[in-house]
Coordinates of C-alpha atoms and ligand atoms in Angstrom, one line a residue:
M1 CA -18.7 52.9 4.1
E2 CA -20.9 56.3 4.7
N3 CA -24.4 56.2 5.6
F4 CA -27.2 56.4 3.1
H5 CA -30.7 56.8 2.1
F6 CA -32.0 54.6 -1.4
W7 CA -34.8 54.8 -2.6
S8 CA -35.6 53.4 -6.8
P9 CA -39.2 53.3 -7.3
T10 CA -39.3 52.8 -11.1
Y11 CA -41.1 49.5 -12.1
F12 CA -39.7 48.1 -15.1
A13 CA -41.1 46.0 -18.1
F14 CA -38.2 44.7 -20.3
G15 CA -38.1 43.0 -23.3
R16 CA -39.5 42.3 -26.8
D17 CA -42.8 43.9 -27.9
S18 CA -42.9 45.6 -24.4
E19 CA -43.9 48.7 -25.4
N20 CA -47.5 47.2 -25.8
E21 CA -48.1 47.4 -22.6
V22 CA -47.2 51.1 -21.9
G23 CA -51.3 51.6 -22.1
S24 CA -51.9 48.8 -19.2
L25 CA -49.0 50.6 -17.1
A26 CA -50.0 54.2 -17.7
A27 CA -53.7 53.3 -16.3
R28 CA -52.1 51.4 -13.8
F29 CA -50.1 54.1 -12.0
G30 CA -53.2 56.6 -12.4
A31 CA -52.7 58.3 -15.9
S32 CA -56.5 59.7 -17.0
R33 CA -55.3 61.8 -19.7
V34 CA -51.5 61.3 -20.6
L35 CA -49.4 64.0 -22.4
I36 CA -47.2 61.8 -25.0
H37 CA -43.6 63.8 -25.7
Y38 CA -40.6 62.6 -27.8
G39 CA -38.1 63.8 -30.1
G40 CA -37.2 64.9 -33.7
G41 CA -38.9 62.1 -35.5
S42 CA -37.1 58.8 -34.9
V43 CA -40.2 56.9 -33.2
L44 CA -42.1 58.2 -35.8
R45 CA -39.9 56.4 -39.0
S46 CA -39.9 53.6 -36.0
G47 CA -43.6 53.2 -35.9
L48 CA -42.9 53.0 -32.2
L49 CA -45.5 56.3 -31.5
D50 CA -48.4 54.6 -33.7
R51 CA -47.9 51.6 -31.3
V52 CA -47.7 53.4 -28.2
K53 CA -51.1 55.2 -29.3
D54 CA -52.8 52.3 -30.2
S55 CA -51.9 50.5 -26.6
L56 CA -53.0 53.6 -24.6
R57 CA -56.0 53.8 -26.8
A58 CA -56.9 49.8 -25.9
A59 CA -56.2 50.8 -22.4
G60 CA -59.1 54.2 -23.1
L61 CA -56.8 57.1 -21.9
P62 CA -57.1 60.0 -23.7
Y63 CA -53.2 61.4 -25.0
V64 CA -52.1 64.6 -26.3
E65 CA -48.7 64.7 -28.0
L66 CA -45.9 67.0 -28.1
G67 CA -43.0 66.5 -30.9
G68 CA -39.8 67.8 -31.3
V69 CA -37.6 67.8 -28.2
Q70 CA -33.8 68.7 -29.5
P71 CA -31.1 66.1 -28.1
N72 CA -29.5 68.4 -25.3
P73 CA -32.7 69.5 -24.4
R74 CA -34.0 72.5 -24.5
S75 CA -36.5 75.3 -21.9
G76 CA -38.2 76.4 -25.1
L77 CA -39.9 73.2 -25.8
V78 CA -40.3 72.9 -22.0
Y79 CA -42.4 75.7 -21.1
R80 CA -44.3 75.0 -24.2
G81 CA -44.6 71.7 -22.7
I82 CA -45.8 72.6 -19.2
E83 CA -48.6 75.4 -20.7
L84 CA -49.9 72.5 -22.5
C85 CA -49.8 70.4 -19.0
R86 CA -52.1 72.9 -17.6
S87 CA -54.7 74.5 -20.5
E88 CA -54.9 70.0 -21.6
R89 CA -55.4 69.1 -17.6
V90 CA -52.9 66.6 -19.0
D91 CA -52.1 64.3 -15.5
F92 CA -49.6 62.3 -16.7
I93 CA -46.8 62.4 -19.3
L94 CA -45.4 60.1 -21.2
A95 CA -41.6 60.0 -22.6
V96 CA -41.5 58.3 -25.7
G97 CA -37.2 58.0 -26.6
G98 CA -34.1 59.0 -25.3
G99 CA -32.3 60.5 -22.3
S100 CA -33.2 64.4 -24.0
T101 CA -36.8 63.6 -23.9
I102 CA -37.3 61.7 -21.0
D103 CA -35.0 64.8 -19.1
S104 CA -37.7 67.5 -20.9
A105 CA -40.8 65.3 -19.8
K106 CA -39.4 65.1 -16.0
A107 CA -38.3 69.6 -16.7
I108 CA -42.4 69.6 -18.0
A109 CA -43.7 67.4 -14.8
A110 CA -42.4 69.0 -12.4
G111 CA -43.1 73.2 -14.0
A112 CA -46.4 72.4 -14.5
V113 CA -47.1 71.5 -10.8
Y114 CA -44.9 74.3 -9.1
D115 CA -46.2 78.6 -9.4
G116 CA -42.5 80.1 -10.1
D117 CA -40.8 79.3 -13.0
F118 CA -39.5 75.9 -13.6
W119 CA -35.7 77.1 -14.5
D120 CA -35.7 77.3 -10.6
F121 CA -34.8 73.9 -10.4
Y122 CA -32.2 74.2 -13.0
S123 CA -30.3 76.7 -10.5
G124 CA -30.2 74.9 -7.1
K125 CA -33.9 74.4 -6.0
R126 CA -35.0 70.5 -5.4
I127 CA -37.6 68.7 -7.4
E128 CA -40.3 68.3 -4.7
A129 CA -43.1 67.5 -6.5
A130 CA -44.0 66.4 -10.2
L131 CA -47.1 65.4 -12.4
P132 CA -46.2 61.4 -12.8
I133 CA -43.7 60.3 -15.7
G134 CA -43.3 56.5 -17.4
T135 CA -40.9 56.3 -20.2
V136 CA -40.2 53.7 -23.4
L137 CA -36.6 54.3 -24.1
T138 CA -35.3 54.1 -27.4
I139 CA -31.7 54.6 -26.5
A140 CA -29.0 53.0 -23.7
A141 CA -27.4 55.7 -22.4
A142 CA -27.9 58.4 -20.4
G143 CA -29.6 56.5 -17.1
S144 CA -32.9 59.0 -16.7
E145 CA -35.4 56.0 -17.1
G146 CA -33.6 54.9 -13.9
S147 CA -32.5 58.3 -12.0
P148 CA -33.8 60.9 -10.5
D149 CA -31.8 63.9 -12.4
T150 CA -32.6 65.7 -14.9
V151 CA -30.4 67.8 -18.0
I152 CA -31.7 70.9 -19.8
T153 CA -30.3 73.7 -21.6
N154 CA -31.6 77.2 -21.0
E155 CA -30.9 78.9 -24.2
N156 CA -31.3 81.9 -23.0
G157 CA -27.3 82.0 -22.8
M158 CA -26.9 78.3 -23.5
L159 CA -26.3 77.0 -19.8
K160 CA -26.6 73.3 -19.4
R161 CA -28.1 73.0 -16.1
G162 CA -29.2 69.3 -14.1
A163 CA -31.9 69.3 -11.5
S164 CA -33.2 66.4 -9.4
G165 CA -35.8 65.4 -6.9
D166 CA -36.6 61.3 -6.0
A167 CA -40.5 63.2 -7.5
V168 CA -39.3 62.7 -11.0
R169 CA -38.6 58.9 -10.8
P170 CA -40.3 57.3 -13.9
K171 CA -43.5 55.8 -12.3
F172 CA -42.4 52.7 -15.1
S173 CA -39.8 52.4 -17.8
I174 CA -40.0 49.8 -20.4
L175 CA -37.0 49.0 -21.9
N176 CA -37.3 46.7 -25.3
P177 CA -33.7 46.3 -26.6
A178 CA -34.9 45.4 -29.9
L179 CA -35.7 49.7 -30.4
T180 CA -32.7 50.3 -29.9
E181 CA -31.7 48.0 -33.0
T182 CA -32.3 51.6 -35.3
L183 CA -30.0 53.6 -33.2
P184 CA -27.0 54.8 -36.6
P185 CA -23.5 53.6 -34.9
Y186 CA -22.8 56.8 -33.9
Q187 CA -25.3 57.6 -31.4
S188 CA -24.7 54.0 -30.2
A189 CA -20.9 54.8 -28.9
A190 CA -21.9 57.5 -27.5
G191 CA -24.6 55.5 -25.1
I192 CA -21.7 53.1 -24.2
T193 CA -19.9 55.7 -23.4
D194 CA -21.8 58.0 -22.0
I195 CA -22.6 54.4 -19.9
I196 CA -19.1 54.6 -18.9
A197 CA -18.4 57.8 -18.0
H198 CA -21.4 57.3 -15.5
L199 CA -20.0 54.2 -13.9
Y200 CA -16.1 55.8 -13.6
E201 CA -17.6 58.7 -11.9
R202 CA -18.4 56.3 -9.1
Y203 CA -15.5 54.4 -9.2
L204 CA -13.1 57.6 -8.5
T205 CA -13.9 57.7 -4.7
N206 CA -12.2 59.2 -1.8
T207 CA -14.3 56.5 0.8
R208 CA -12.6 53.8 1.4
E209 CA -13.3 50.2 2.1
V210 CA -16.4 50.5 -0.4
E211 CA -15.7 46.7 -1.9
V212 CA -19.4 46.0 -2.8
T213 CA -19.8 49.0 -5.3
D214 CA -16.8 49.0 -6.6
R215 CA -17.0 45.0 -7.6
L216 CA -20.5 46.0 -8.9
I217 CA -18.9 48.6 -10.6
E218 CA -16.0 46.8 -12.1
A219 CA -18.6 44.3 -13.6
L220 CA -21.0 46.6 -15.1
L221 CA -17.7 47.9 -17.0
L222 CA -16.7 44.8 -18.3
T223 CA -19.7 43.7 -19.6
M224 CA -19.8 47.2 -21.3
V225 CA -16.3 46.5 -22.8
H226 CA -17.3 43.4 -24.0
E227 CA -20.5 44.2 -25.6
G228 CA -20.1 47.6 -27.0
P229 CA -17.4 46.0 -30.1
R230 CA -20.5 43.3 -30.4
V231 CA -23.8 46.0 -31.0
I232 CA -21.2 48.1 -32.9
K233 CA -20.3 45.5 -35.0
D234 CA -23.5 43.9 -35.4
P235 CA -26.3 46.6 -34.5
H236 CA -29.1 43.8 -34.6
N237 CA -27.4 42.3 -32.1
Y238 CA -30.1 41.4 -29.4
E239 CA -28.7 40.1 -26.7
A240 CA -25.8 42.3 -26.8
R241 CA -28.0 45.7 -26.7
A242 CA -30.1 43.9 -23.8
N243 CA -26.6 43.6 -21.5
I244 CA -25.7 46.9 -22.5
M245 CA -29.4 48.6 -21.6
W246 CA -29.7 46.7 -18.4
A247 CA -25.8 48.0 -17.4
G248 CA -27.3 51.6 -18.6
M249 CA -30.1 51.4 -16.0
M250 CA -27.8 49.7 -13.6
A251 CA -25.3 52.3 -13.9
H252 CA -27.1 55.4 -13.1
N253 CA -30.7 54.8 -11.1
K254 CA -27.9 55.5 -8.2
S255 CA -27.4 51.8 -6.7
V256 CA -23.6 51.6 -7.2
G257 CA -23.5 54.6 -6.1
V258 CA -24.9 54.1 -2.8
G259 CA -22.8 55.0 0.6
R260 CA -19.7 56.3 -1.5
S261 CA -18.3 60.0 -2.6
Q262 CA -18.3 60.2 -6.5
D263 CA -17.2 62.7 -9.1
W264 CA -18.4 64.2 -11.5
S265 CA -15.8 66.4 -13.1
S266 CA -16.0 64.7 -16.2
H267 CA -20.0 65.5 -16.5
E268 CA -19.6 69.2 -15.8
I269 CA -16.5 69.9 -17.9
E270 CA -18.6 68.1 -21.0
H271 CA -21.9 70.0 -20.2
E272 CA -19.9 72.9 -21.4
L273 CA -19.2 71.5 -24.5
S274 CA -22.7 70.1 -25.2
A275 CA -24.2 73.2 -24.2
L276 CA -21.5 75.2 -26.2
Y277 CA -20.9 73.0 -29.6
D278 CA -24.4 70.6 -29.0
C279 CA -22.3 67.6 -29.1
A280 CA -23.8 64.4 -28.3
H281 CA -23.4 64.2 -24.2
G282 CA -21.4 60.5 -25.0
A283 CA -19.4 61.6 -27.4
G284 CA -17.8 64.8 -25.5
L285 CA -16.8 62.8 -22.8
A286 CA -15.1 60.3 -24.8
V287 CA -12.6 63.1 -25.2
V288 CA -13.3 64.5 -21.2
M289 CA -12.7 61.4 -19.6
P290 CA -8.7 61.0 -20.8
A291 CA -7.8 64.4 -19.8
V292 CA -9.9 64.3 -16.7
F293 CA -8.1 61.0 -15.3
T294 CA -4.9 61.9 -16.4
Y295 CA -4.9 65.5 -14.6
N296 CA -6.2 63.9 -11.7
L297 CA -4.2 60.8 -11.6
H298 CA -2.0 61.3 -8.9
H299 CA -4.8 62.3 -6.1
D300 CA -5.1 58.6 -6.5
V301 CA -2.6 56.5 -7.9
M302 CA -4.0 53.3 -6.6
R303 CA -7.5 53.9 -8.1
F304 CA -6.8 54.1 -11.0
A305 CA -4.3 51.4 -11.1
Q306 CA -6.8 49.0 -9.9
V307 CA -9.3 50.0 -12.3
A308 CA -6.6 49.3 -15.3
H309 CA -5.8 45.9 -13.3
R310 CA -9.4 44.8 -13.0
V311 CA -11.8 45.7 -16.2
W312 CA -8.4 46.6 -18.6
G313 CA -6.9 43.7 -17.2
C314 CA -2.7 45.6 -17.3
P315 CA -0.9 43.8 -15.3
M316 CA -0.4 45.5 -11.9
D317 CA 2.7 46.9 -11.4
F318 CA 3.5 47.2 -7.6
A319 CA 6.7 49.2 -8.3
N320 CA 5.4 51.6 -10.4
P321 CA 1.6 51.6 -9.9
E322 CA 1.7 54.8 -11.7
A323 CA 2.7 53.0 -14.8
T324 CA -0.7 50.2 -14.6
A325 CA -2.9 53.5 -13.8
R326 CA -1.4 54.8 -17.4
E327 CA -2.2 51.9 -19.1
G328 CA -5.3 51.7 -18.0
I329 CA -6.3 55.3 -19.0
E330 CA -4.9 54.3 -22.6
A331 CA -7.1 51.2 -23.1
L332 CA -9.9 53.1 -22.2
R333 CA -9.2 55.9 -24.5
R334 CA -8.1 52.9 -27.1
F335 CA -11.6 51.8 -26.7
L336 CA -14.0 54.2 -27.1
I337 CA -11.7 55.6 -30.0
S338 CA -12.0 51.8 -31.5
I339 CA -15.9 52.1 -31.2
G340 CA -15.8 54.9 -33.3
M341 CA -15.6 58.3 -30.7
P342 CA -13.8 61.5 -31.7
K343 CA -10.5 61.6 -29.9
N344 CA -9.9 65.6 -29.7
L345 CA -11.8 68.8 -29.2
A346 CA -11.1 69.6 -32.8
E347 CA -13.1 66.3 -34.1
L348 CA -16.0 67.4 -31.6
G349 CA -16.3 70.8 -32.9
A350 CA -15.2 73.1 -30.3
K351 CA -11.9 75.7 -30.8
E352 CA -8.7 76.8 -28.5
E353 CA -9.9 79.8 -28.3
D354 CA -12.8 79.5 -26.6
I355 CA -10.8 77.0 -23.4
P356 CA -10.9 80.2 -21.4
Y357 CA -15.2 80.8 -21.7
L358 CA -15.1 77.0 -21.1
A359 CA -13.4 76.8 -17.7
K360 CA -15.0 80.4 -16.4
T361 CA -18.8 79.4 -16.9
L362 CA -17.9 75.7 -15.8
C363 CA -15.9 77.3 -12.3
Y364 CA -18.7 80.2 -11.7
G365 CA -21.6 79.6 -13.6
N366 CA -24.9 78.0 -11.1
G367 CA -23.8 79.8 -8.0
R368 CA -20.3 78.1 -8.7
Q369 CA -18.1 80.3 -6.5
G370 CA -14.6 79.2 -9.0
S371 CA -13.8 75.6 -9.4
I372 CA -15.8 72.8 -9.1
S373 CA -15.4 69.5 -6.6
G374 CA -15.8 65.7 -6.7
F375 CA -12.8 63.5 -6.5
V376 CA -10.3 66.3 -6.8
T377 CA -10.8 69.7 -6.5
L378 CA -10.7 72.2 -9.5
T379 CA -10.3 75.9 -10.1
E380 CA -10.7 77.7 -14.0
S381 CA -7.1 77.6 -14.0
D382 CA -7.4 73.3 -13.4
C383 CA -9.9 73.0 -16.0
E384 CA -8.3 75.4 -18.5
R385 CA -5.6 72.7 -18.6
I386 CA -7.7 69.9 -18.2
Y387 CA -9.8 71.3 -22.0
R388 CA -6.0 72.0 -22.8
L389 CA -5.4 68.4 -22.1
M390 CA -8.3 68.0 -25.3
L391 CA -6.1 69.4 -28.0
Ligands
NZQ1 O1 -34.8 62.6 -31.7 P1 -35.1 61.8 -32.2 O2 -35.6 61.7 -33.3 O3 -35.7 60.4 -31.1 O4 -33.3 61.3 -32.7 C1 -32.6 60.8 -31.5 C2 -31.5 61.8 -31.1 O5 -31.2 62.5 -32.4 C3 -32.1 59.5 -31.5 N1 -32.5 58.6 -31.6 C4 -32.9 58.2 -30.3 N2 -33.2 56.7 -30.5 C5 -33.0 56.1 -31.3 C6 -32.8 57.6 -32.5 N3 -32.2 57.0 -33.8 C7 -32.6 56.4 -33.8 N4 -33.4 55.3 -33.7 C8 -33.7 55.3 -31.9 N5 -33.9 54.2 -31.2 O6 -30.5 60.0 -30.9 C9 -30.3 61.2 -30.9 C10 -29.6 61.6 -28.9 O7 -31.3 61.2 -28.2 P2 -31.1 62.0 -26.6 O8 -32.0 61.6 -26.4 O9 -30.2 63.2 -27.3 O10 -30.0 60.8 -26.2 P3 -29.1 60.5 -25.0 O11 -30.0 58.8 -23.8 O12 -27.7 60.1 -25.0 O13 -29.5 61.8 -24.1 C11 -29.0 62.6 -24.1 C12 -28.8 63.9 -23.1 O14 -29.2 63.1 -21.9 C13 -28.1 64.3 -20.8 C14 -27.7 64.3 -21.4 O15 -26.8 65.3 -21.1 C15 -28.4 64.9 -22.9 O16 -28.4 66.3 -22.8 N6 -28.1 63.3 -19.4 C16 -29.5 62.9 -18.7 C17 -28.8 62.6 -17.6 C18 -29.9 62.1 -16.5 N7 -31.1 62.6 -16.7 O17 -29.5 61.1 -15.2 C19 -27.5 62.1 -17.0 C20 -26.6 62.1 -18.3 O18 -25.2 61.8 -17.5 C21 -27.0 63.0 -19.2 O19 -26.3 64.0 -18.8
ZN2 ZN1 -24.0 61.3 -18.8

């Protein structure tokens, strides 16, 4: 196991009706004037936004609001949010929604206390300071409720890039699984896929002897494989939603990735797809993961065989572990299709003729020098071949 530092200070309030605690929690974490940030309208339709406002009023907290965050959140709204925070002297940002809303809130929080262009953080500068953030989560997926990460798409060139820093870890996050019951099945499935991807990206490591995190990841993957189909079948299954919601947080608050190298090439390859075609991140990952894993199989056959055996129940063929490994990738692919995810680029709305462009922006964008590195270093031509496996 490698040396590591781990700091995860977010306070979680989990369970039914927990959103009604938002006012007291914001006050407890120092808010005196709040920006409520939300998405395209689901929180209006569900009545959640009204309940959040009632709770803030009851706690004596004035607020301003900024809605309209799009999935794959855009830089334009971030600039508006930063202006609003400054003109209204906001000192606390409350994100009510999914990963896109939370990520946009993090970008605003960092940008509001920074003299330069907030995009600097998405071009490699670490986030060292930010306004405090709280979240009321409405979809189990990105894990942004417990993570130091944020992903924004710059409309100038449609570049989707990430930034990070412990300063944007939420001070508190409210997780009421019942709030996720209004999700369309496709979004629930995209969220499940994203959580599975966060686990796989950490499982695919070059570090040896990491039994504790291997076993934790396997437990979370088994949970997702068990609970995922239950919420697709019955969107009102609170207990299954509860297990998925907490698994989603644990998958991405870094606790199961400590002390080990990680992959993240599936995410990087996917981000080009959701930047260009505006597809759901999880749906993109459903197409990307089997292709990346098949391409990288020979780098460490036993690692793929291990997850195939321990998570997907494939019999371990010690004479031919590659067969077990391939069976595991097939089991993953079948599972993702069974919950309603797309199986190829066409179903994502992506085009074969864009593949050279996708591989180029992936390998040369964001200061990269012609490759991406994770479990395996992948050059532009490797990435082109991987995109072609998705046709
Ligand atoms: O905008 P509204 O109207 O709220 O609708 C949203 C949106 O259309 C809808 N939705 C959310 N909760 C709902 C609901 N509809 C009905 N009922 C509810 N309870 O679902 C749609 C998707 O929402 P979004 O916030 O985009 O989903 P998600 O949480 O999957 O976030 C995706 C974004 O997070 C990034 C992705 O790249 C993508 O941009 N990621 C962020 C990470 C992080 N910060 O750590 C890590 C991830 O790997 C990921 O890259
Ligand atoms: Zn993700």
